């Protein structure tokens, strides 16, 4: 249970966002918003050139080494397509060599995953890759993401990764969005990928991005994207166990597109200072005491109800653990 492990001396996961750019425009994702709407709602998604420099990446790794223990996971992705970053294999190798992570992973749309790139990533030490499929044929890809691509090629590339990865203990998970499947295609999905992936699953589209029209309302969702039913959650657990570094060095307390709180910037403050800072503790205390909806930027975010693991839910323990974080608590 997360509640019994708090406060964490080292966050469970560190997300380093290689880029906020994407070559797809999936119709349920913020990347499909008109650029001016995206710029207005999420200015950090369009700022600068959108790619982290290796100089900053290395600075983040040096800072990450000063936490007392290793991260369970270092994820090199965020709200864009990680394979667009030309230095991704080098980044993976440097995370491995830094010895800071039990697992190194990212999620990708898989469109750029050639055999050559697969070998470089696996040889660099990538332990897990998740490929998000957007259909079982090229027509569906066009419909959902507005791209022309050859679905058979994606499948071949996944098969290559799986075969090469087996020799090196690198895993590949394949998932597909429910909206990308036609009726009766579930079985086809499982049979197509059963022998060429380590795990397969279907995810539900959730109202993740303010600005996109979804069938489901933004608030009070009671089923997560993995299909688990639950009562709506008040406290957001994510900032208690993760840190997220954006390409410009800003650090937010979750991997959501929103920046509910900026702990600092890696160019001027270290990750450890940020993680231990009083300001961040007050942010966590507000979340525990009044719920995430008391934080204006968190209000439209459905992450606590969408991606939280049941063992991480803090609602029932919020009062008990509040004194750990509330510096003014008596
Ligand atoms: C934002 S993408 C970034 C990584 C990469 N571009 C990809 O698509 O895998 C990360 C994951 O979020 C999922 N995602 C995006 N919008 C979503 C939504 N509205 N509901 C559920 N999952 C969503 C994508 O399918 C993908 O698996
Ligand atoms: S879900 Fe991934 S691939 Fe699709 S538009 Fe969003 S970031 Fe790009
Ligand atoms: S509610 Fe969303 S934006 Fe706020 S801390 Fe949680 S994940 Fe981040």
Coordinates of C-alpha atoms and ligand atoms in Angstrom, one line a residue, residues 236 238-239 253-254 256 258 260 283 292 297-298 301 303-304, ligand 3:
X236 CA -4.5 12.3 -6.5
X238 CA 0.5 10.4 -8.6
X239 CA 2.6 13.3 -7.1
X253 CA 4.8 16.1 -10.0
X254 CA 3.0 13.8 -12.4
X256 CA -0.2 14.3 -16.9
X258 CA -1.2 19.6 -17.0
X260 CA -0.4 21.6 -11.7
X283 CA 1.2 21.1 -2.5
X292 CA -7.1 17.4 -6.0
X297 CA -5.1 23.0 -12.7
X298 CA -5.9 19.5 -11.4
X301 CA -7.6 16.0 -14.8
X303 CA -5.7 10.7 -13.9
X304 CA -6.5 9.6 -10.3
Ligands
LIG3 S1 -4.7 15.5 -10.7 FE1 -3.7 15.3 -12.6 S2 -2.6 17.2 -12.9 FE2 -3.1 17.0 -10.7 S3 -1.4 16.1 -9.7 FE3 -2.8 14.5 -10.3 S4 -2.1 13.7 -12.3 FE4 -1.2 15.7 -11.9

